[in-house]
CSV table of C-alpha atoms in Angstrom, one decimal:
chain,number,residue,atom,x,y,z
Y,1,UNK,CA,-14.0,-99.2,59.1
Y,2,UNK,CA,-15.9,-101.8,61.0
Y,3,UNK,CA,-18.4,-104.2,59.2
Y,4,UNK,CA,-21.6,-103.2,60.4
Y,5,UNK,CA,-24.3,-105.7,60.6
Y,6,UNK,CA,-27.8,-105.5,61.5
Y,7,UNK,CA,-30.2,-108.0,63.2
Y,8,UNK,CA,-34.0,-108.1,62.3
Y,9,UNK,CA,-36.3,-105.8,63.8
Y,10,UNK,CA,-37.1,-107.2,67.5
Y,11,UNK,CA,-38.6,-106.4,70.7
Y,12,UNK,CA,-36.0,-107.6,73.6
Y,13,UNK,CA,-35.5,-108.1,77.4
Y,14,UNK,CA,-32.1,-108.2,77.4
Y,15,UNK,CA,-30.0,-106.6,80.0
Y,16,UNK,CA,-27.9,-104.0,78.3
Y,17,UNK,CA,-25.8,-102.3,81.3
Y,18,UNK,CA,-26.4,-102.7,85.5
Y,19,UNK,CA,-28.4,-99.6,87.2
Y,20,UNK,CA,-25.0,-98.2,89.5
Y,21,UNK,CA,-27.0,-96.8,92.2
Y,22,UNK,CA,-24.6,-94.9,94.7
Y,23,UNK,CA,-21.9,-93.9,91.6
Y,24,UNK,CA,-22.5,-90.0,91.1
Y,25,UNK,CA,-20.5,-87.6,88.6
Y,26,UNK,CA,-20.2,-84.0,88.0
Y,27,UNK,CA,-21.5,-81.1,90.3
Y,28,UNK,CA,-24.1,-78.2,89.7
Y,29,UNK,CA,-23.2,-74.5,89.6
Y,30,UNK,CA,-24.9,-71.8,90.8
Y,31,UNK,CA,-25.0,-68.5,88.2
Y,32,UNK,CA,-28.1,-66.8,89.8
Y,33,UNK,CA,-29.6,-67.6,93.1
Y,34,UNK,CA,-33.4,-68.5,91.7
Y,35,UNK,CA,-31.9,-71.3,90.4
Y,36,UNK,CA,-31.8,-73.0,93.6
Y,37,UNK,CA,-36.1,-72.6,93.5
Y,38,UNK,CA,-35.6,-75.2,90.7
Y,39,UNK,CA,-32.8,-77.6,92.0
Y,40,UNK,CA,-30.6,-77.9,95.0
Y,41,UNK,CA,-27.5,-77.5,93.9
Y,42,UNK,CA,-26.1,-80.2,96.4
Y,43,UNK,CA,-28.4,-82.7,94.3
Y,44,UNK,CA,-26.4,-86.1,93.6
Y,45,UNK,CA,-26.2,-86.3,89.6
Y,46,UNK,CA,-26.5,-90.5,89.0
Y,47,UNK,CA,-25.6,-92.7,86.9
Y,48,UNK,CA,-28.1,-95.0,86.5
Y,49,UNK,CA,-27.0,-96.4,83.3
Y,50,UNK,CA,-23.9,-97.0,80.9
Y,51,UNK,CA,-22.0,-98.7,78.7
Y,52,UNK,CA,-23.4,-97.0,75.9
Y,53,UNK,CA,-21.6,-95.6,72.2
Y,54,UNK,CA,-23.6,-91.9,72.2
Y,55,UNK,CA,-27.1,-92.1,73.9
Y,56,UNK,CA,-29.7,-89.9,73.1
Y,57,UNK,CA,-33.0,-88.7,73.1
Y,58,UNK,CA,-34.5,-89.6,76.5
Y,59,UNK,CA,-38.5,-89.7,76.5
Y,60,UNK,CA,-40.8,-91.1,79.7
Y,61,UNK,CA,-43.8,-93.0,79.0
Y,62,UNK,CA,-46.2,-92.1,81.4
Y,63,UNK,CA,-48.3,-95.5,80.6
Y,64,UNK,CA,-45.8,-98.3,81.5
Y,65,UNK,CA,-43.7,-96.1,83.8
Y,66,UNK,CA,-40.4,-96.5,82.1
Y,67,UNK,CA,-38.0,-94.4,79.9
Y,68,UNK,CA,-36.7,-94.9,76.5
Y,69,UNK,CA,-33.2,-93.5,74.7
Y,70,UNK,CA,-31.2,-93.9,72.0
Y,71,UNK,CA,-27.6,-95.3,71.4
Y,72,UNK,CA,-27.5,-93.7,67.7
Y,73,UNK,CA,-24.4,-95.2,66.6
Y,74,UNK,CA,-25.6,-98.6,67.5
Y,75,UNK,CA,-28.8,-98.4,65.9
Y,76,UNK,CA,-30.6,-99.7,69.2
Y,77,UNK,CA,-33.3,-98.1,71.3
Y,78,UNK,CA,-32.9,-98.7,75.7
Y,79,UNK,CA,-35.4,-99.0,78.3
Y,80,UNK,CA,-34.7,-97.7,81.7
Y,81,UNK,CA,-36.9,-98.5,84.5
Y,82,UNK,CA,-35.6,-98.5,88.2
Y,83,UNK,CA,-36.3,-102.1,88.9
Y,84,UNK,CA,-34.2,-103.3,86.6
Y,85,UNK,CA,-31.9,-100.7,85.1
Y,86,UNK,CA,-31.9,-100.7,81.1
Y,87,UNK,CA,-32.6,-103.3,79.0
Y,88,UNK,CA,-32.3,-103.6,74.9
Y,89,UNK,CA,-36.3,-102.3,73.4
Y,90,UNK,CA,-35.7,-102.1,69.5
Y,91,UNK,CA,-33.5,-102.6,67.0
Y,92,UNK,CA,-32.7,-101.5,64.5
Y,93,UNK,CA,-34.3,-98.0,65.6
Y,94,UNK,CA,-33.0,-95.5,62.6
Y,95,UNK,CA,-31.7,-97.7,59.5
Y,96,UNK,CA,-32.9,-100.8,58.8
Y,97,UNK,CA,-30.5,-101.2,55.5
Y,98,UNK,CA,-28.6,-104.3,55.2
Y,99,UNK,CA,-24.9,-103.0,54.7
Y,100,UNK,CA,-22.8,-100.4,56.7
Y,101,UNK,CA,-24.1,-97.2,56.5
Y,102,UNK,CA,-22.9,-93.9,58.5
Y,103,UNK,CA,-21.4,-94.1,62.2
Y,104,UNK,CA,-24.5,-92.7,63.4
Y,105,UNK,CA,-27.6,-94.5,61.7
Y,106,UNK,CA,-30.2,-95.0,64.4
Y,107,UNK,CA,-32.7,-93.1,65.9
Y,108,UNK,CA,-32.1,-90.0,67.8
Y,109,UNK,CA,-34.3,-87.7,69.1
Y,110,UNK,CA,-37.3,-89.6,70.3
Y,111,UNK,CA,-41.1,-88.0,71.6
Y,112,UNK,CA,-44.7,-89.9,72.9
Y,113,UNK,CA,-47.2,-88.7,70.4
Y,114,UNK,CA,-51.1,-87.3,71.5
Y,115,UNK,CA,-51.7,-91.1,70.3
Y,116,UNK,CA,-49.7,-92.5,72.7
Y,117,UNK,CA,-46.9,-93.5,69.7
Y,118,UNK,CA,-42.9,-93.5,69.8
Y,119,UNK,CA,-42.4,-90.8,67.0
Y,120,UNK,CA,-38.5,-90.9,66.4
Y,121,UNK,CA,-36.0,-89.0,64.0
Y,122,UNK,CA,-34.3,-91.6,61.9
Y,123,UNK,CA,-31.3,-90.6,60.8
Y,124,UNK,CA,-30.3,-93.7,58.7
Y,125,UNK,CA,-33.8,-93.8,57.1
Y,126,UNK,CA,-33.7,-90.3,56.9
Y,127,UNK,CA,-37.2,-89.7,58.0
Y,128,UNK,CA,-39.4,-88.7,61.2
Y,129,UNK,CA,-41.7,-92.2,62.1
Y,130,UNK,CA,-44.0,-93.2,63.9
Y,131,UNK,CA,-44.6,-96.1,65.9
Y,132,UNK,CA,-47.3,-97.8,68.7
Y,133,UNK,CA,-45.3,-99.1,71.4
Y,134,UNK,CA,-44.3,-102.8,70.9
Y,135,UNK,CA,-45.2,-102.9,67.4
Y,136,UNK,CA,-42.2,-101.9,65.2
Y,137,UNK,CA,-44.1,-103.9,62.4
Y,138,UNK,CA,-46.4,-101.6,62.3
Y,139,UNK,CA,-44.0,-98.4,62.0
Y,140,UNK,CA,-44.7,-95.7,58.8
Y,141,UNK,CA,-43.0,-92.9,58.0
Y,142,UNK,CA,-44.5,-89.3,58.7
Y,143,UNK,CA,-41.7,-87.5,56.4
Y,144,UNK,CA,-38.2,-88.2,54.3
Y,145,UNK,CA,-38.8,-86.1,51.3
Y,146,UNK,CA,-39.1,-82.4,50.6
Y,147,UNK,CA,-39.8,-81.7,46.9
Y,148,UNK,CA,-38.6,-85.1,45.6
Y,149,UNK,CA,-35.4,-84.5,47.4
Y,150,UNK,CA,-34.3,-87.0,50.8
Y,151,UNK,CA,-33.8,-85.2,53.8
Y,152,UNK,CA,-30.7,-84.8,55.5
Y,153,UNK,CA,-31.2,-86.9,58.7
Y,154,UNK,CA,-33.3,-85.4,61.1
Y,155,UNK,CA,-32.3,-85.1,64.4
Y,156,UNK,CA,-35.4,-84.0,66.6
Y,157,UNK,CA,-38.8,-83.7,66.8
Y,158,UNK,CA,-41.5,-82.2,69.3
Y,159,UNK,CA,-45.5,-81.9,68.3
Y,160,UNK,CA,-47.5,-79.0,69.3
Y,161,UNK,CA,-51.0,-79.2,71.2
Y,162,UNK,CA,-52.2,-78.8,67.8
Y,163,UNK,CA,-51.3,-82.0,66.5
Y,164,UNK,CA,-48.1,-80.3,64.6
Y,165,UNK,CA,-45.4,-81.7,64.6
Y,166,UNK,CA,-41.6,-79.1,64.0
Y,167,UNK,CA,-37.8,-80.8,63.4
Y,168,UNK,CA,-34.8,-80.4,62.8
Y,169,UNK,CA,-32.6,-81.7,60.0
Y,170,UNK,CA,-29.1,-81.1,60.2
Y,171,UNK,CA,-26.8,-83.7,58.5
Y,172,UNK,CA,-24.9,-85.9,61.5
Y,173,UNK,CA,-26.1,-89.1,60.4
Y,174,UNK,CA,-24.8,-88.8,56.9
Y,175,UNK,CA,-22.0,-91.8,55.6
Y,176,UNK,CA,-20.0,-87.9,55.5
Y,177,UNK,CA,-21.5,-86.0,58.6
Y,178,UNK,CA,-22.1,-83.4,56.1
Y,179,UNK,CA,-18.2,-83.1,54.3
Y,180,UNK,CA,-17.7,-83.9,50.7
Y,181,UNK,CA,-21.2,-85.0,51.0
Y,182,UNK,CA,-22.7,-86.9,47.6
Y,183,UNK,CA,-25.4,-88.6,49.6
Y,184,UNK,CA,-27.0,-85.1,50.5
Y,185,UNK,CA,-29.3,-83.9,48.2
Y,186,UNK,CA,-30.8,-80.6,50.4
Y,187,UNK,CA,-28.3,-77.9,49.6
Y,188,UNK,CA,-29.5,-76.6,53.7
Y,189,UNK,CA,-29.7,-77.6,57.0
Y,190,UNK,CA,-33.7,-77.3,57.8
Y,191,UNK,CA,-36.1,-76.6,60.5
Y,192,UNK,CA,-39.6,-78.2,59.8
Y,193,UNK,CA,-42.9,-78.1,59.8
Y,194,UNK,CA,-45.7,-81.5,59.8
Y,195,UNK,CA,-48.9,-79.9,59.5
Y,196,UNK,CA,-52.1,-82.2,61.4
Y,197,UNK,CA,-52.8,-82.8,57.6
Y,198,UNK,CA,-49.6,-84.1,56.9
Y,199,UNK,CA,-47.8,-81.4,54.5
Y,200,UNK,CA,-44.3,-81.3,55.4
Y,201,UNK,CA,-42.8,-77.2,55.4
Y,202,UNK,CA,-39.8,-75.6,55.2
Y,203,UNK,CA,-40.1,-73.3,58.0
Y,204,UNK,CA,-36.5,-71.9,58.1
Y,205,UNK,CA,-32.8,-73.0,56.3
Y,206,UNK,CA,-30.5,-70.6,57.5
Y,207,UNK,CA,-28.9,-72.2,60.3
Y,208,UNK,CA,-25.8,-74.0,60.0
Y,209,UNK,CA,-26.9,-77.2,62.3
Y,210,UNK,CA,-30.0,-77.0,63.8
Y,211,UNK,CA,-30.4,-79.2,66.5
Y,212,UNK,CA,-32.8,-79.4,70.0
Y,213,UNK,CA,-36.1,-77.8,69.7
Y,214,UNK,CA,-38.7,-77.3,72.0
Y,215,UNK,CA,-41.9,-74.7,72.6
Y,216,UNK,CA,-42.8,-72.6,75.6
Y,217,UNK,CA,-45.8,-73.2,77.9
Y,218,UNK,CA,-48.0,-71.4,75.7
Y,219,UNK,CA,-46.6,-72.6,72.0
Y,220,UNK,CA,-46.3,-68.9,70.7
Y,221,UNK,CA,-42.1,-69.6,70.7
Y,222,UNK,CA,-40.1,-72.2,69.1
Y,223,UNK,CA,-36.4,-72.3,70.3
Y,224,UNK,CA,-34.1,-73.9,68.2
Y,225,UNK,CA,-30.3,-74.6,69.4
Y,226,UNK,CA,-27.1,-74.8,67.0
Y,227,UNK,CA,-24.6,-76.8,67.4
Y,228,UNK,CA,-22.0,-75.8,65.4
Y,229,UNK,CA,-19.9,-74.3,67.6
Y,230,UNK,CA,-19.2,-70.9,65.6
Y,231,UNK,CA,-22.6,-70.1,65.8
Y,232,UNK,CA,-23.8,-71.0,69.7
Y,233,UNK,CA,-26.7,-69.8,70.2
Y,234,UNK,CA,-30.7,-70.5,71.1
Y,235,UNK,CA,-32.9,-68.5,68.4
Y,236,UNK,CA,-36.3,-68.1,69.3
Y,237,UNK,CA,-39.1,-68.1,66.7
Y,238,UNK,CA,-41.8,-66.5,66.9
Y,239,UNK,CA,-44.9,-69.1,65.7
Y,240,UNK,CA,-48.0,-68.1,63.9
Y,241,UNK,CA,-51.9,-68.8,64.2
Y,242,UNK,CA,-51.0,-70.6,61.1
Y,243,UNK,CA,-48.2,-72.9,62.9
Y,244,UNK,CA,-45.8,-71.5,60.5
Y,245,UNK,CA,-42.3,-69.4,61.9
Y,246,UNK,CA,-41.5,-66.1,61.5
Y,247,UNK,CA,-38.7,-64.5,61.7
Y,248,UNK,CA,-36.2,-65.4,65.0
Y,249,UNK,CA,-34.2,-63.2,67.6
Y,250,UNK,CA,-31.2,-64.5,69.3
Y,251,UNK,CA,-32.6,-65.9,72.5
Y,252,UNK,CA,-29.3,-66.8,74.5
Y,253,UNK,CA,-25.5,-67.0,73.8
Y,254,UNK,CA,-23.2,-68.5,75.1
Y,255,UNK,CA,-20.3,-65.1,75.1
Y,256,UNK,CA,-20.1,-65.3,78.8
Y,257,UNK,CA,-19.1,-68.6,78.9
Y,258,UNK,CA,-16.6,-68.5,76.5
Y,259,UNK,CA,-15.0,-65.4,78.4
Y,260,UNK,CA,-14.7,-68.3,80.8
Y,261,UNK,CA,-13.3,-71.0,78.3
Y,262,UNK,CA,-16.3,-72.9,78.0
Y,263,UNK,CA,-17.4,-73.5,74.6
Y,264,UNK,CA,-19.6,-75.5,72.5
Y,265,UNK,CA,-23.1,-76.0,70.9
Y,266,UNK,CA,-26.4,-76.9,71.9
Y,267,UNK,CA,-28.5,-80.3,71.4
Y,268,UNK,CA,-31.7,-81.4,73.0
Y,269,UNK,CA,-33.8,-78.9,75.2
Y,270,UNK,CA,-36.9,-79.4,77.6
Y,271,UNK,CA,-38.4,-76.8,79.4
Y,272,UNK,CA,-40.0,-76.9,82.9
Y,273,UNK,CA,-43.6,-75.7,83.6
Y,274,UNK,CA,-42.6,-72.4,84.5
Y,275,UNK,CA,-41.0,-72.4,81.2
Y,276,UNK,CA,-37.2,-72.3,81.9
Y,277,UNK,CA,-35.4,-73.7,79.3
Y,278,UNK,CA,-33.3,-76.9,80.5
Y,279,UNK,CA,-30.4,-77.1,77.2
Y,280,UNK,CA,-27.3,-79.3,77.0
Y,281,UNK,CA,-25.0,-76.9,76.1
Y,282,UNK,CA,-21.6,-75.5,76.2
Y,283,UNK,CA,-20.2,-77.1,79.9
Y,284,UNK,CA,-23.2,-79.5,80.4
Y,285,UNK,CA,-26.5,-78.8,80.8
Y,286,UNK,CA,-27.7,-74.8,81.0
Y,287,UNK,CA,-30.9,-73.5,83.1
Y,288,UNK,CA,-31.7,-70.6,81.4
Y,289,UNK,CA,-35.2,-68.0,82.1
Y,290,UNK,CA,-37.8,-67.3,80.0
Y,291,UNK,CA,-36.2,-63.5,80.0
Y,292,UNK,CA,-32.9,-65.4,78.9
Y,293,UNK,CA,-30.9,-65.3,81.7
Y,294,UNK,CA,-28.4,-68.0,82.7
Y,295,UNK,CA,-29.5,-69.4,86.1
Y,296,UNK,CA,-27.6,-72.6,86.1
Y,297,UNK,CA,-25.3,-75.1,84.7
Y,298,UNK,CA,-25.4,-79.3,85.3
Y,299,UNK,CA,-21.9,-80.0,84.8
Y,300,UNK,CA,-21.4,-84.2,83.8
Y,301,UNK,CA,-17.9,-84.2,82.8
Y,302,UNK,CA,-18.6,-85.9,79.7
Y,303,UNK,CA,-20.7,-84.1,76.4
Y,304,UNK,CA,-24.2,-84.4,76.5
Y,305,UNK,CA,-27.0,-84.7,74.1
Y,306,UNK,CA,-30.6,-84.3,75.5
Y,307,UNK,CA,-32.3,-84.0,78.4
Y,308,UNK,CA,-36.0,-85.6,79.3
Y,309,UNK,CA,-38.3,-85.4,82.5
Y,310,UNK,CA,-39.9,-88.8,84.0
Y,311,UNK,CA,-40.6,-90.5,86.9
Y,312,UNK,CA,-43.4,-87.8,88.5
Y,313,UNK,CA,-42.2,-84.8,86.6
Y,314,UNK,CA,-39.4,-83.8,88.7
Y,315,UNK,CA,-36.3,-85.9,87.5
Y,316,UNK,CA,-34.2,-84.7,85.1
Y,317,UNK,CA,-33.1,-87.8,82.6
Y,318,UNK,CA,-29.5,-86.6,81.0
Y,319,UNK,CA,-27.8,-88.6,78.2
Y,320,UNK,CA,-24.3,-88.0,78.6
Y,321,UNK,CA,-22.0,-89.4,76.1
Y,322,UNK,CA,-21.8,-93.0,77.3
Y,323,UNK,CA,-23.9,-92.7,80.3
Y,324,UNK,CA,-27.5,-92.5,81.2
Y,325,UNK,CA,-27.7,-90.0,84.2
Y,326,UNK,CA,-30.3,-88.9,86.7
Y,327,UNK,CA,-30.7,-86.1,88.5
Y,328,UNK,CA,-34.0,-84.6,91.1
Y,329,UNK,CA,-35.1,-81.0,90.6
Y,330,UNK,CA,-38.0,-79.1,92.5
Y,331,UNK,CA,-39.5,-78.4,89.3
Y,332,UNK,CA,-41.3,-80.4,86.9
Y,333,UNK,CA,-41.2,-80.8,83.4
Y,334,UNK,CA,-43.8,-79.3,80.8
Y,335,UNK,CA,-46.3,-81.5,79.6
């Protein structure tokens, strides 16, 4: 196991990987015709960045013009801007312990608050937090316990119009990813609820790894993806006056896939204004309808993790494995 050392908290320039402008990867099928209203499927998928360990959680910031991701096992936050590819922004971004901790301790999913703050699931902390741009000295926590217990490590986080905010908490930044697991005290893999007043509630524990989340154009349905790969499937939750969940439905599976021999779970989800869901996924990154039909599939050739929209809306930001990819669609992203 390698010694794993972290640096003080900083705020860098560094140049972290070269912007590859002409290399392209992967290709972008075509499962229902109306797909091609959303992107052409002759659309060059980029690589605009690499080098990376697993990148994740892609966000735009609107002010500033740039994006920010995640390399979780490295503990490091990136910034991407087309000028001058991706440089080092923060670290340590998830776990600012002094000794080796899990193989994936920094932050992962990552959102732009109403307030204009970086809000980021630490999974080495263990705890959602909150943080204005450029100031990591003045980060606080918004969550890490649930009835005197430490959460797992959560993995992703989106706030509704209301000021709410909902993640997930399934246990892949644990020192045991879950497995023979002393350091986990929740005997569940939770989906959560921040109210505007701060309570922290349970608003469901009976999936087996929750994961991407994300709420249609007008809020009244949470989708949550698994990915554990025996249970592949989207659930959509019906959501209250009160903010709180009821009871889900199966939204999508993946069974037709599989008839194909493409398998696997589902991790970070945005959807597009006319609220098609854009989901990594089993064979890359699935366009599915708001009636649940699969319209698409982004095929990278590497596993992917989330998906984010920047520039004006209509580029599609895909963390793939090591690589940081970029592709144009003719839709644009909800805001």
């Amino acid at each position: 196991m390698k010694k794993f050392i972290l640096p003080l908290i900083t705020i860098l320039g560094l140049q972290a990987s070269v912007q590859a402008q002409n290399k392209t990867i992967g290709k972008i099928h075509v499962y229902d015709e109306s797909v091609k209203t959303l992107i052409d499927p002759s659309t060059p998928i980029e690589i605009v960045a690499e080098g990376y360990t697993w990148s994740e959680g892609p966000v735009w910031v609107k002010k500033g013009g740039y994006l920010l991701f995640s390399d979780v096992p490295e503990n490091k936050i990136y910034k991407w801007t087309a000028e001058k590819g991706a440089e080092l922004y923060l670290t340590p971004s998830g776990y600012t312990g002094s000794t080796y901790y899990s193989y994936e301790p920094g932050a992962n999913g990552l959102i732009i608050n109403q307030k204009g703050n970086l809000v980021s699931a630490e999974h080495g902390n263990r705890r959602i937090a909150e943080m204005p741009l450029g100031k990591p000295e003045l980060k606080k926590s918004l969550s890490g316990v649930w009835e005197g217990k430490k959460l797992n490590s959560p993995n992703d986080v989106i706030q509704a119009k209301n000021g709410d905010y909902y993640f997930t908490d399934p246990p892949y930044g644990l020192p045991g990813r879950g497995k023979e697991e002393p350091a986990k005290e929740l005997p569940f893999q939770g989906v959560f609820r921040i109210s505007k007043k701060g309570d922290m509630i349970l608003q469901y524990d009976k999936m087996a790894r929750p994961n991407g989340l994300a709420m249609n154009p007008d809020e009244s349905i949470l989708y949550v993806g698994s990915s554990e790969p025996q249970e592949s499937h989207i659930l959509a939750f019906p959501v209250g006056k009160d903010g709180n969940l009821g009871e889900p439905k199966v939204f999508f599976d993946a069974s037709e896939l599989a008839k194909q021999g493409i398998r696997g779970g589902y991790d970070g989800m945005k959807l597009d204004q006319q609220g098609n869901i854009w989901t990594t996924g089993p064979g890359g990154i699935l366009v599915i309808s708001p009636a649940g039909k699969l319209l698409g599939r982004i095929e990278t050739g590497n596993p992917n993790s989330n998906v984010g929209f920047g520039e004006d809306g209509s580029t599609l930001f895909i963390t793939s494995k090591m690589n940081l990819l970029r592709v144009k669609t003719k839709t644009k992203g909800l805001k």
